[in-house]
Backbone as JSON, one array per atom type, in Angstrom:
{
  "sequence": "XXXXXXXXXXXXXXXXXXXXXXXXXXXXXXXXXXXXXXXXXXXXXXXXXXXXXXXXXXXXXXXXXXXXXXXXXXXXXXXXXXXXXXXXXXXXXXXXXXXXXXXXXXXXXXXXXXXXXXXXXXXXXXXXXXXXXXXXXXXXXXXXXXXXXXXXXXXXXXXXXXXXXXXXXXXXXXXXXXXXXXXXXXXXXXXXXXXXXXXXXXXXXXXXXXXXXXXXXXXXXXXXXXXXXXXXXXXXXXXXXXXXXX",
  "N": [[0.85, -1.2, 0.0], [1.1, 1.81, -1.0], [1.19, 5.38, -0.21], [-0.15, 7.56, -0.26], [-2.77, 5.81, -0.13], [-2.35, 4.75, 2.19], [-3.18, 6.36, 4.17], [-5.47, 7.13, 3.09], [-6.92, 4.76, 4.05], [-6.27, 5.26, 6.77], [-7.59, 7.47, 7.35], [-10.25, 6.62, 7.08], [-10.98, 4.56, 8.9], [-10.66, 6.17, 11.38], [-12.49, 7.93, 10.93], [-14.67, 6.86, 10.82], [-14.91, 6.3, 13.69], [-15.28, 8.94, 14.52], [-17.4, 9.65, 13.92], [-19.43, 9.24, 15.19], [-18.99, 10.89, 17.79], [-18.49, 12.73, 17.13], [-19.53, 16.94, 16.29], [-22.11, 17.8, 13.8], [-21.39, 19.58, 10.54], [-23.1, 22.39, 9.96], [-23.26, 23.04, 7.18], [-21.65, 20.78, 5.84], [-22.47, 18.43, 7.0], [-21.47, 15.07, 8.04], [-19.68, 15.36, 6.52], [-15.92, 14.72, 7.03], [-14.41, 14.73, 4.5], [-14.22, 17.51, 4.7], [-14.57, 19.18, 6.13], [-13.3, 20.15, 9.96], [-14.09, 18.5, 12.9], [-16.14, 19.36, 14.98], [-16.31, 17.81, 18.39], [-17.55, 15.65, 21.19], [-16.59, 16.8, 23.87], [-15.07, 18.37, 23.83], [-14.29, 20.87, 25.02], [-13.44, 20.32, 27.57], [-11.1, 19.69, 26.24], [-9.67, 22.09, 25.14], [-9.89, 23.5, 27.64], [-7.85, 21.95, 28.51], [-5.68, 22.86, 26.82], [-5.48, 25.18, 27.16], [-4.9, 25.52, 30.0], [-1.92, 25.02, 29.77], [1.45, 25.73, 29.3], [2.67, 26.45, 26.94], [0.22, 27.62, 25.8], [0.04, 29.75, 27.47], [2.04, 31.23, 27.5], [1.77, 32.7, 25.26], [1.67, 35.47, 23.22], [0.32, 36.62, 20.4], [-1.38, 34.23, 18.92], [-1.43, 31.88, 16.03], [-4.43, 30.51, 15.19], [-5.99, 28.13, 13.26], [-9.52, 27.95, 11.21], [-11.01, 25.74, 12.38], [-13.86, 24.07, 13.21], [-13.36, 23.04, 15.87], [-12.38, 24.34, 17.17], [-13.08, 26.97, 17.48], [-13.99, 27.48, 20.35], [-11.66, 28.0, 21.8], [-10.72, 30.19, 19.91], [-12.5, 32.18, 21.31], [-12.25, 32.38, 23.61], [-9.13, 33.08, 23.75], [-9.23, 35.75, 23.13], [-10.76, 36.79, 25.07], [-8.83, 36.69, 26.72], [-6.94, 38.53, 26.42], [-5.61, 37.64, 24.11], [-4.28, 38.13, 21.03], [-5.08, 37.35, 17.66], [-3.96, 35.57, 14.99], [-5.73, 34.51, 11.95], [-7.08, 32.31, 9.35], [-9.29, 32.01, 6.5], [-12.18, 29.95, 5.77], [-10.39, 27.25, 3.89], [-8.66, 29.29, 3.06], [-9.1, 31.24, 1.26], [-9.85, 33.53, 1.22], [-8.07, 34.81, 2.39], [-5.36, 35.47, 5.38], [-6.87, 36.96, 8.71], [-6.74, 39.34, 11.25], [-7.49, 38.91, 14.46], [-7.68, 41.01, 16.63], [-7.88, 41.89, 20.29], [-8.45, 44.25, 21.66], [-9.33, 45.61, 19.89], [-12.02, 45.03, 19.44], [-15.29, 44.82, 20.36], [-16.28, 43.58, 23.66], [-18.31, 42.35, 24.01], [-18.68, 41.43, 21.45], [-17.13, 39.2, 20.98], [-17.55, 36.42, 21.31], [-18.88, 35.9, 18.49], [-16.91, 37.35, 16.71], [-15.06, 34.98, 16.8], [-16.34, 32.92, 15.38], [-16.6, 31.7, 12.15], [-18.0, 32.99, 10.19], [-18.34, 35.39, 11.94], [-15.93, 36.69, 11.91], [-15.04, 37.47, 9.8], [-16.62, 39.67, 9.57], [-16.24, 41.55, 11.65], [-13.4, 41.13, 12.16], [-10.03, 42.12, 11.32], [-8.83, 42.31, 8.06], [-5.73, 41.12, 6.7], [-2.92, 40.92, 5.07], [0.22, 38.96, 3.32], [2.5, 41.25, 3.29], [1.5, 42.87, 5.26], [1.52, 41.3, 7.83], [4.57, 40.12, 7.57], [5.49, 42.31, 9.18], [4.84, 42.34, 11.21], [5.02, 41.11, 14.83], [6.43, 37.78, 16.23], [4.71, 34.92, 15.35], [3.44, 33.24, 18.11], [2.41, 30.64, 19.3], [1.25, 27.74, 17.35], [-2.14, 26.51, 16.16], [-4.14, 24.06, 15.7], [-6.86, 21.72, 14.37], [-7.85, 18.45, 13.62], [-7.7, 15.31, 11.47], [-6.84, 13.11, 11.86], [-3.56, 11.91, 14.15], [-0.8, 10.94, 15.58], [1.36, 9.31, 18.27], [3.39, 10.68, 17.71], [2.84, 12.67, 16.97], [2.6, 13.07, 14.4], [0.06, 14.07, 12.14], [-2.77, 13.42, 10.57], [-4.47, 15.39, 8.1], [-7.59, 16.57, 6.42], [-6.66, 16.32, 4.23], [-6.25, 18.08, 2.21], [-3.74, 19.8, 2.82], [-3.62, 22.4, 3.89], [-3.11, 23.4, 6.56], [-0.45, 22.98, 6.51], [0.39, 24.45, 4.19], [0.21, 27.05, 5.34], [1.61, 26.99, 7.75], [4.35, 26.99, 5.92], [3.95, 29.26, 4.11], [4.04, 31.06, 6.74], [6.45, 30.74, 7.82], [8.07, 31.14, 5.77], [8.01, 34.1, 5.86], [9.19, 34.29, 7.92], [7.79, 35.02, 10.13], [7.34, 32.68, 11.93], [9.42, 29.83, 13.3], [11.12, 26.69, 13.81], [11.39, 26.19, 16.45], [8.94, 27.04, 17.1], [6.23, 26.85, 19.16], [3.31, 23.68, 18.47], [0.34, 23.06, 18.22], [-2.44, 19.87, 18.75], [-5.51, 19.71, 18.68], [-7.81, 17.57, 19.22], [-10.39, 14.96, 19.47], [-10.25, 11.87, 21.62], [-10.4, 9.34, 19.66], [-9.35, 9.99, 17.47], [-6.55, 10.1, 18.13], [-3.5, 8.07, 17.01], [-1.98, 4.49, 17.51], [0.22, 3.78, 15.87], [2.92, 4.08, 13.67], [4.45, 6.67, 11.76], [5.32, 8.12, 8.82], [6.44, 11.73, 8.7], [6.08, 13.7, 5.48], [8.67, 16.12, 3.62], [7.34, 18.57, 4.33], [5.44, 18.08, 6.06], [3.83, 19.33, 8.83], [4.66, 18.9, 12.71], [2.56, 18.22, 15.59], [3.43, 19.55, 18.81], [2.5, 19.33, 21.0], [-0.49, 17.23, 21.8], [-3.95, 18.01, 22.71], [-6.64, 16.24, 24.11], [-10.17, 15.04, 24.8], [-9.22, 13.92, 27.38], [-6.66, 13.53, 27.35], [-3.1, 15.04, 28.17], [-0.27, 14.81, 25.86], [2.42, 15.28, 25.12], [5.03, 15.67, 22.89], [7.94, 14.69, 21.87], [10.93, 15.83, 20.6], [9.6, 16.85, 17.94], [8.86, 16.83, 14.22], [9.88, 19.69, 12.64], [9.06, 21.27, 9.27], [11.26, 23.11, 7.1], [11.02, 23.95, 5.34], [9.72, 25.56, 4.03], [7.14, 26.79, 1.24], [6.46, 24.42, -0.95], [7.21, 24.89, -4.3], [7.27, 23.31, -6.37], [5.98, 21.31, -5.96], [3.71, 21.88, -5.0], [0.07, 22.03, -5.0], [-1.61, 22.57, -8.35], [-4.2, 23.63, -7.72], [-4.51, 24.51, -5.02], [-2.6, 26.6, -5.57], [-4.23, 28.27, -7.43], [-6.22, 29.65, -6.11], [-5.68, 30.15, -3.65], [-5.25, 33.07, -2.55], [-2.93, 34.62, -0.71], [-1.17, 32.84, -1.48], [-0.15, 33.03, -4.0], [0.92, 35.69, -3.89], [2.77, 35.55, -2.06], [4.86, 34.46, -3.95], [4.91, 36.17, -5.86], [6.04, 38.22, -3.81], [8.8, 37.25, -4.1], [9.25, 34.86, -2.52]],
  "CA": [[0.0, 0.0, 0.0], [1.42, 3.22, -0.96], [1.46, 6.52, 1.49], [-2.1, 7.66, -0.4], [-3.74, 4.82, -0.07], [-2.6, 4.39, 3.59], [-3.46, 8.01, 4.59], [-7.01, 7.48, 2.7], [-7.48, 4.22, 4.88], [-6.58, 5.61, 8.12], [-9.64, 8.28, 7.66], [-11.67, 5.96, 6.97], [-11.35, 3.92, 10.1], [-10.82, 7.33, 12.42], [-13.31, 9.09, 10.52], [-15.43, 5.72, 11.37], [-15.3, 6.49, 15.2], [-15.37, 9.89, 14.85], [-19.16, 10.22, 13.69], [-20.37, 8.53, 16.84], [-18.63, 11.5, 19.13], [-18.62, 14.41, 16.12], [-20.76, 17.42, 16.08], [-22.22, 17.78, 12.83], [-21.3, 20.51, 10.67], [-24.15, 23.05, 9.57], [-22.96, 22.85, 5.68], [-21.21, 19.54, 4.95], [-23.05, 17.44, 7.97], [-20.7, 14.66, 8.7], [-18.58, 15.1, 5.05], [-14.81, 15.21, 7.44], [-13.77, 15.36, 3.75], [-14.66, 18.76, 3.76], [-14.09, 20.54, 7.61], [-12.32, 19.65, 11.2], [-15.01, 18.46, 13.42], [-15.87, 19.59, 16.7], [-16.76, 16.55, 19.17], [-18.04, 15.49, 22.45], [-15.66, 16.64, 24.91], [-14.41, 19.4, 22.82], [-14.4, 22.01, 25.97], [-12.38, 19.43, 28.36], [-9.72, 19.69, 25.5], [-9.64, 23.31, 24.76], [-9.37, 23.65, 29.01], [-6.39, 21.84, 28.9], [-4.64, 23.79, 26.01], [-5.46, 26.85, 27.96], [-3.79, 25.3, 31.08], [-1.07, 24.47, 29.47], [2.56, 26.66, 29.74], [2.45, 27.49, 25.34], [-0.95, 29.07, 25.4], [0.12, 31.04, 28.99], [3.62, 32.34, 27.3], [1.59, 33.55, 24.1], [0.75, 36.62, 22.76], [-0.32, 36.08, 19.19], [-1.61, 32.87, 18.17], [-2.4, 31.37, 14.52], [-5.55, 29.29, 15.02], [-7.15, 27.76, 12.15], [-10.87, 27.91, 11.2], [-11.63, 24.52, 12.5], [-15.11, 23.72, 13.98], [-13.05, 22.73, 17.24], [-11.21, 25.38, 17.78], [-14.05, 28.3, 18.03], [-14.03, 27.79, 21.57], [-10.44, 28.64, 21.7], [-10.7, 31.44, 19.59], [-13.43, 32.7, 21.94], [-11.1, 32.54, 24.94], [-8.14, 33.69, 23.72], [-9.95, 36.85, 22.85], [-11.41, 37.14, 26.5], [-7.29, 35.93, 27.77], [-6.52, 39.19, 25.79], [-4.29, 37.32, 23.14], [-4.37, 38.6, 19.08], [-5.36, 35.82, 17.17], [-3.86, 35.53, 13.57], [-6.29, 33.22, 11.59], [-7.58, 32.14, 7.71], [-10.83, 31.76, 5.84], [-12.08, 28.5, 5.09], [-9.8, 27.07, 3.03], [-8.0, 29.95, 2.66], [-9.89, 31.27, -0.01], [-9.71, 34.91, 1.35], [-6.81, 34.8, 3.22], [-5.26, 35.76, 6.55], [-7.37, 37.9, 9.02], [-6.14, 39.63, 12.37], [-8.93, 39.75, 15.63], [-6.91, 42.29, 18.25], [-9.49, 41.75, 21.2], [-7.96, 46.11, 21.69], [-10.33, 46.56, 18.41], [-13.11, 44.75, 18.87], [-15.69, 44.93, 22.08], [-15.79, 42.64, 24.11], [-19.84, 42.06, 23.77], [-18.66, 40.71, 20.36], [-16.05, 38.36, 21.02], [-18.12, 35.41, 20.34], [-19.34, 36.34, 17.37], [-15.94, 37.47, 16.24], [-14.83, 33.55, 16.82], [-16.89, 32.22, 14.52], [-15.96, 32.15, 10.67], [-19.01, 34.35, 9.99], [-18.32, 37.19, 12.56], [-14.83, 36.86, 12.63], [-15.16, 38.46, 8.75], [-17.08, 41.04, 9.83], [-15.56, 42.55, 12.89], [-11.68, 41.23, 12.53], [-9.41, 42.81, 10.08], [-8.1, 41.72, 6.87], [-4.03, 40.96, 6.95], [-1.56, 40.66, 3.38], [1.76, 38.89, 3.95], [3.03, 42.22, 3.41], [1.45, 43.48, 7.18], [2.07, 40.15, 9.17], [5.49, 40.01, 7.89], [5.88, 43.63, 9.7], [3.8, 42.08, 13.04], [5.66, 40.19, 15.62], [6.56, 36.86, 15.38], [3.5, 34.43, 16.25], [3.86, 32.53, 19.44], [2.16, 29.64, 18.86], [0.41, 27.72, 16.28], [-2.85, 25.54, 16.77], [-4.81, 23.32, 14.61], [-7.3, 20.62, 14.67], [-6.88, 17.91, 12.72], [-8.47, 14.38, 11.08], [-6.22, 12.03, 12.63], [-2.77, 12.12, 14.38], [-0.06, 9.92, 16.36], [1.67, 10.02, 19.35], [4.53, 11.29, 17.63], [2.52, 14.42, 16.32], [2.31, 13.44, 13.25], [-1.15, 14.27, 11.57], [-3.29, 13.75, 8.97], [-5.84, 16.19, 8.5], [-8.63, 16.07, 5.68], [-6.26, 15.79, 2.72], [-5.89, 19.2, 1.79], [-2.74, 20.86, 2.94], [-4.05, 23.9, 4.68], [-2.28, 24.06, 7.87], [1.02, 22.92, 6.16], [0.31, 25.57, 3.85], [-0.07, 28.15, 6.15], [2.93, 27.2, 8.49], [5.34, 27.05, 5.22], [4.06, 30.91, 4.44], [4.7, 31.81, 7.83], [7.51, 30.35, 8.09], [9.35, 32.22, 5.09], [7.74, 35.36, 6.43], [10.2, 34.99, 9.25], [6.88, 35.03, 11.7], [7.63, 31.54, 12.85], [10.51, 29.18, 13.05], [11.78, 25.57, 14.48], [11.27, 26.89, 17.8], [7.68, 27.76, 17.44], [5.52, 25.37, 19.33], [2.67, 24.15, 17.06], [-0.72, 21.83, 19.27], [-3.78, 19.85, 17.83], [-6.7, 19.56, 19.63], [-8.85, 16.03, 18.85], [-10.92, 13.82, 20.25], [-9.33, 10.14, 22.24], [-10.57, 8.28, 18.78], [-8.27, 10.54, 16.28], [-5.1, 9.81, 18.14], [-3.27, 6.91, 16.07], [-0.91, 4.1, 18.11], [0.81, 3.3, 14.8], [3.96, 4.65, 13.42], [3.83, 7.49, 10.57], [6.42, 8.91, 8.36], [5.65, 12.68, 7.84], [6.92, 13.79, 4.66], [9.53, 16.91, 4.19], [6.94, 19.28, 4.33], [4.62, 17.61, 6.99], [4.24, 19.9, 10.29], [4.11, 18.09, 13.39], [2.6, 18.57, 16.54], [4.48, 19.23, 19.73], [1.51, 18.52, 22.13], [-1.99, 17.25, 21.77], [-4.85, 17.92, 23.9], [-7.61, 15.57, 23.7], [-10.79, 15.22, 26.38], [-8.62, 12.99, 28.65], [-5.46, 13.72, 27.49], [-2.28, 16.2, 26.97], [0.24, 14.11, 25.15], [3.43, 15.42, 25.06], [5.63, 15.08, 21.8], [9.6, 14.95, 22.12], [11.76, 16.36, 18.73], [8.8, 16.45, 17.1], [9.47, 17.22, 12.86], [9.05, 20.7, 12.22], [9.6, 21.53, 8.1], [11.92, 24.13, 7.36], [11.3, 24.21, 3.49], [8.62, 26.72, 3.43], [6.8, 26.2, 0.4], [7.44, 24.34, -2.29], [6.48, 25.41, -5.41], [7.15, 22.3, -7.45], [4.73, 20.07, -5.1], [2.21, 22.29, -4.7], [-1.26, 21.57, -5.93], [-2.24, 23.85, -8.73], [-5.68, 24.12, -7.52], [-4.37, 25.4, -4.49], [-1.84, 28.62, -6.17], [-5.04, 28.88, -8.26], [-7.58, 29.76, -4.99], [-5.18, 30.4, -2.52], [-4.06, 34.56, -3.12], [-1.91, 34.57, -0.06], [0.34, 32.18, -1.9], [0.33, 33.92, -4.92], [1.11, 37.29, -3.04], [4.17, 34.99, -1.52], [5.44, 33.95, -4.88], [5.13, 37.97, -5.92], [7.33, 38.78, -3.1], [9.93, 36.12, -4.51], [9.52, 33.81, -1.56]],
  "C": [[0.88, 1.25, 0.0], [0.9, 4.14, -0.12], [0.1, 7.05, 1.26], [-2.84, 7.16, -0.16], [-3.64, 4.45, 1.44], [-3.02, 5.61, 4.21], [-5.12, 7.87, 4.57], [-7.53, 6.29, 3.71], [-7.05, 4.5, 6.45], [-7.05, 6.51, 8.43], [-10.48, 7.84, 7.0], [-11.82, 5.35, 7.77], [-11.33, 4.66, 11.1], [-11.98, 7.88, 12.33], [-14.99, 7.96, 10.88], [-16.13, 5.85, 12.57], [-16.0, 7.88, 15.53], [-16.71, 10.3, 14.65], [-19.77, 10.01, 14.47], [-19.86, 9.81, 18.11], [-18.63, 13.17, 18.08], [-20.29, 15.1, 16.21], [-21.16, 17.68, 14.36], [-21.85, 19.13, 12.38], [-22.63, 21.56, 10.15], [-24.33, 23.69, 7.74], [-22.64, 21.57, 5.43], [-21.65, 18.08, 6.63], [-21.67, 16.56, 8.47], [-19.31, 14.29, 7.65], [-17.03, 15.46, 6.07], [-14.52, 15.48, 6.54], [-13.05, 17.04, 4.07], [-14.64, 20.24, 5.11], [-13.58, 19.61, 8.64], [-13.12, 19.48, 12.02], [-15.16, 18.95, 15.1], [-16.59, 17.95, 17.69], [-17.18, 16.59, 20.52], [-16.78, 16.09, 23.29], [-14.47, 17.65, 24.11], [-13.69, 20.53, 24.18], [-13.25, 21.48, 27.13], [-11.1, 19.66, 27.07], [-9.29, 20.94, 25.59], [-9.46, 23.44, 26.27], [-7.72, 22.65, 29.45], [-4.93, 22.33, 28.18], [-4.22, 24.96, 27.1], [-4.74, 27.05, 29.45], [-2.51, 24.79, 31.2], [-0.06, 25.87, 29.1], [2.48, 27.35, 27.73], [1.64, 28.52, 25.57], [-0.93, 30.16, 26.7], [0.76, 32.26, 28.66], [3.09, 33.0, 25.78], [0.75, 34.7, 23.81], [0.21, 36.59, 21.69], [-0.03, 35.03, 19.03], [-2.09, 32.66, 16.85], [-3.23, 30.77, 15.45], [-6.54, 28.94, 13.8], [-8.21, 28.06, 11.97], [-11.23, 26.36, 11.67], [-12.92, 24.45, 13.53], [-14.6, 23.61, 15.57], [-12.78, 23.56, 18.28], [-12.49, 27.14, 17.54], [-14.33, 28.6, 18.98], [-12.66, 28.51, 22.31], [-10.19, 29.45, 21.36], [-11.33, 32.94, 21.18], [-12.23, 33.03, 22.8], [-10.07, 33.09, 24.89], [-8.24, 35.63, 23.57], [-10.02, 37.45, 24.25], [-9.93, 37.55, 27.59], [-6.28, 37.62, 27.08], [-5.02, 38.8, 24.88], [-5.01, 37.85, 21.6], [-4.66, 37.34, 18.8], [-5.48, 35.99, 15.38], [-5.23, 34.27, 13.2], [-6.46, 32.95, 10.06], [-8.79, 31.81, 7.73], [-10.86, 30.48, 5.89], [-11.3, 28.06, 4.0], [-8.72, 28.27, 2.43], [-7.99, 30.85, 1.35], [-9.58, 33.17, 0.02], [-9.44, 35.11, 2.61], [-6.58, 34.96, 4.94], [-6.57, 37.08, 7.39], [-7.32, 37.97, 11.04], [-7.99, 39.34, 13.91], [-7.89, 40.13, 16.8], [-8.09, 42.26, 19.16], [-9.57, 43.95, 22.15], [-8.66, 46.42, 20.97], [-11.58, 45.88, 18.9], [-13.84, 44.47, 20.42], [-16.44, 43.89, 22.52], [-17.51, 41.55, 24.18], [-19.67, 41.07, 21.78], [-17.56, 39.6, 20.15], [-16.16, 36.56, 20.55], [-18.44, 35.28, 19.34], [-17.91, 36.39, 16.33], [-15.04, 35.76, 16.15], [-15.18, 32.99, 16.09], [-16.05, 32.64, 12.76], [-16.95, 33.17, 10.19], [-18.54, 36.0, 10.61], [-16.55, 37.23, 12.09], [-14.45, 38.01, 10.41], [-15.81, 39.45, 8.79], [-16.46, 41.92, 10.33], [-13.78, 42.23, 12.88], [-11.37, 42.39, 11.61], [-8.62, 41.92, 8.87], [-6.47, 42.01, 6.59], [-3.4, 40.45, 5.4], [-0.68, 40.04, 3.82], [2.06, 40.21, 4.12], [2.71, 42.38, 4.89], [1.73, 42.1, 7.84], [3.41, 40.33, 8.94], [6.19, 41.34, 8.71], [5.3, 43.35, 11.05], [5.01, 41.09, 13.38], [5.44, 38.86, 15.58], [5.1, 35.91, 16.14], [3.94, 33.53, 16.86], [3.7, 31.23, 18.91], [0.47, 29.02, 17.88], [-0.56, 26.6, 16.92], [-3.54, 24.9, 15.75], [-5.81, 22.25, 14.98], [-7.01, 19.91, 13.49], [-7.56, 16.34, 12.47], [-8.28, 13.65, 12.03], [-4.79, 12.72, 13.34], [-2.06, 10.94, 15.72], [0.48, 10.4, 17.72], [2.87, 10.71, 19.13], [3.92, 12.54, 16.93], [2.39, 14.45, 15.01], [1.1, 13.34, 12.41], [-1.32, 14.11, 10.29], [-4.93, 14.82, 8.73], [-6.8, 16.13, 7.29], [-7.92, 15.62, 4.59], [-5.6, 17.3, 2.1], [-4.64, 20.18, 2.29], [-2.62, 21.97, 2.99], [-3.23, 24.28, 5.43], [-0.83, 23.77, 7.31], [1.39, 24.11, 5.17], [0.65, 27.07, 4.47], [1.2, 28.08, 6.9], [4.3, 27.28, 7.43], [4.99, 29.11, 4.79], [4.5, 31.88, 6.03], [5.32, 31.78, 8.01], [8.32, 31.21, 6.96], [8.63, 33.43, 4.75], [9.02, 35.55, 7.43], [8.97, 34.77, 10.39], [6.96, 33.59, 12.65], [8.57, 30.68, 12.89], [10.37, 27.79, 13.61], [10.93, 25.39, 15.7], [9.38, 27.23, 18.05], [6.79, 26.86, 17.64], [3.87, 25.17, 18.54], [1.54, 22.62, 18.34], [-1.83, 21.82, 18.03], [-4.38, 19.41, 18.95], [-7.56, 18.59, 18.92], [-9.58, 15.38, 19.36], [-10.04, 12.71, 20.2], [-9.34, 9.43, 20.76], [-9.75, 8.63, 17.84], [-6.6, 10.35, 16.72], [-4.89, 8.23, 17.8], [-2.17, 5.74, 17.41], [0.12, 4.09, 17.3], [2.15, 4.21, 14.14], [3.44, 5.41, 11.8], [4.96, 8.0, 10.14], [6.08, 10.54, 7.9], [6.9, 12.93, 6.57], [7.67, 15.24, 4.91], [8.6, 18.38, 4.64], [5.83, 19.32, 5.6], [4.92, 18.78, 8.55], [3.52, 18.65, 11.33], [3.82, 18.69, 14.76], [3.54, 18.78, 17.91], [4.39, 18.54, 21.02], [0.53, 18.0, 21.3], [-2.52, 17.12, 22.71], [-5.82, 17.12, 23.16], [-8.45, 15.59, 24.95], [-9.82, 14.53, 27.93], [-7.28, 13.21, 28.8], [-4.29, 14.7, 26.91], [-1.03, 15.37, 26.82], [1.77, 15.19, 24.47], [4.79, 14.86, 24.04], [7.27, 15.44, 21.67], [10.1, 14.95, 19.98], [10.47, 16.16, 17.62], [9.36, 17.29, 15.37], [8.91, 18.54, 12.54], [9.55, 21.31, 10.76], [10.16, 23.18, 7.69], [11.84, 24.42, 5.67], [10.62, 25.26, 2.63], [7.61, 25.98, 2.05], [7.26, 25.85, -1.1], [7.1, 24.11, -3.53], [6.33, 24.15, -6.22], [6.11, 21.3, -6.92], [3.53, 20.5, -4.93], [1.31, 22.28, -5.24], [-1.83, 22.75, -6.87], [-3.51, 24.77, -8.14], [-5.51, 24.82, -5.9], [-4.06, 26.78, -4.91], [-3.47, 28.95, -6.55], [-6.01, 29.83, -7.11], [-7.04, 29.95, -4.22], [-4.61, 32.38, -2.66], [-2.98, 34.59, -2.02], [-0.51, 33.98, -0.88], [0.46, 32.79, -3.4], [1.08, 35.0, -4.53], [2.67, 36.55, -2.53], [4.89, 35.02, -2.52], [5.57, 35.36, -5.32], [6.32, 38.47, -5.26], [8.6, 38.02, -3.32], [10.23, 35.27, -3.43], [8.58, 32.61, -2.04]]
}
């Protein structure tokens, strides 16, 4: 079995468990294809990120758009942290929420992928690479091991996103990077990520925070010859990268 074909069958036996503890989503129901699910016991996870020494020592965080992670947004907001983030899919790009801009009666709202286009602000490489560097990165995520290494729907979003940030300069080696999952998405099984693969450093899950030693963090930025057209095509951030000759 080749690395596709084992990737596509280990979300199909995660993605198996995961419908029995997933919330549905309110567009693609229980398609994981197609978003990052939030689950039972979502709030027990997200309370142990938040008690955890990364999200204490950070001031700006990336956090994804993932269904999971809207409770996290919420909070970090409230914890007065910045919170870099992206569109779905990345479709229309980076966008800042400063919880200094936006009041505090809207903070939920601003969490969501709906509000958070209303009330955040809209960010270019050009202005992040002029913002301080981001603390730490967060993600949810399909599947993942105990060595951190994830698989998330298929699409190469968050690896995306940490290879632009990364040859921005806003994040490096050094920059600790967590997924938040439900017990049924962590893998026992051994995983090779490839050179581009980011890996976790923790994971929180309802029961557990999982602690990942040398985990692989890719230093290659992005790489133009691998990358999926149909991303450059729909992604402008990474156009806008390739502009700036990175």
């Amino acid at each position: 079995m080749d690395i596709v074909d084992h990737k596509a069958s280990v979300r199909e036996r995660v993605w198996s468990e995961l419908r029995k503890v997933a919330v549905p989503d309110s567009r693609f129901h229980y398609d994981f294809g197609e978003f990052i699910a939030d689950f039972e016991g979502g709030e027990a996870a997200v309370a142990r990120l938040t008690d955890h020494k990364f999200y204490k020592n950070a001031r700006l965080m990336f956090i994804t758009p993932d269904n999971c992670l809207d409770r996290l947004r919420h909070q970090a907001l409230i914890d007065g942290k910045t919170v870099l983030m992206t569109t779905y899919s990345i479709k229309r790009g980076f966008w800042l929420l400063n919880p200094a801009w936006i009041s505090p009666d809207l903070y939920l709202y601003a969490s969501t992928l709906d509000g958070m286009e209303r009330v955040g602000q809209p960010v270019m490489l050009k202005d992040i690479a002029k913002m301080v560097p981001v603390d730490y990165m967060v993600t949810g995520t399909g599947a993942i091991n105990h060595e951190g290494v994830r698989f998330g729907k298929g699409h190469g979003f968050f690896d995306a996103e940490w290879g632009m940030l990364y040859q921005l300069g806003r994040i490096s080696t050094d920059t600790p990077s967590a997924a938040v999952v439900h017990d049924c998405q962590v893998l026992d099984e051994c995983l090779t990520p490839d050179v581009y693969d980011t890996v976790a450093d923790v994971i929180f899950t309802p029961t557990r925070t999982i602690e990942v030693r040398n985990p692989h963090k890719p230093t290659c930025g992005i790489l133009w010859d691998r990358l999926d057209p149909h991303m450059y095509e729909t992604i402008p951030p990474l156009q806008e990268l390739k502009a700036m000759g990175l």
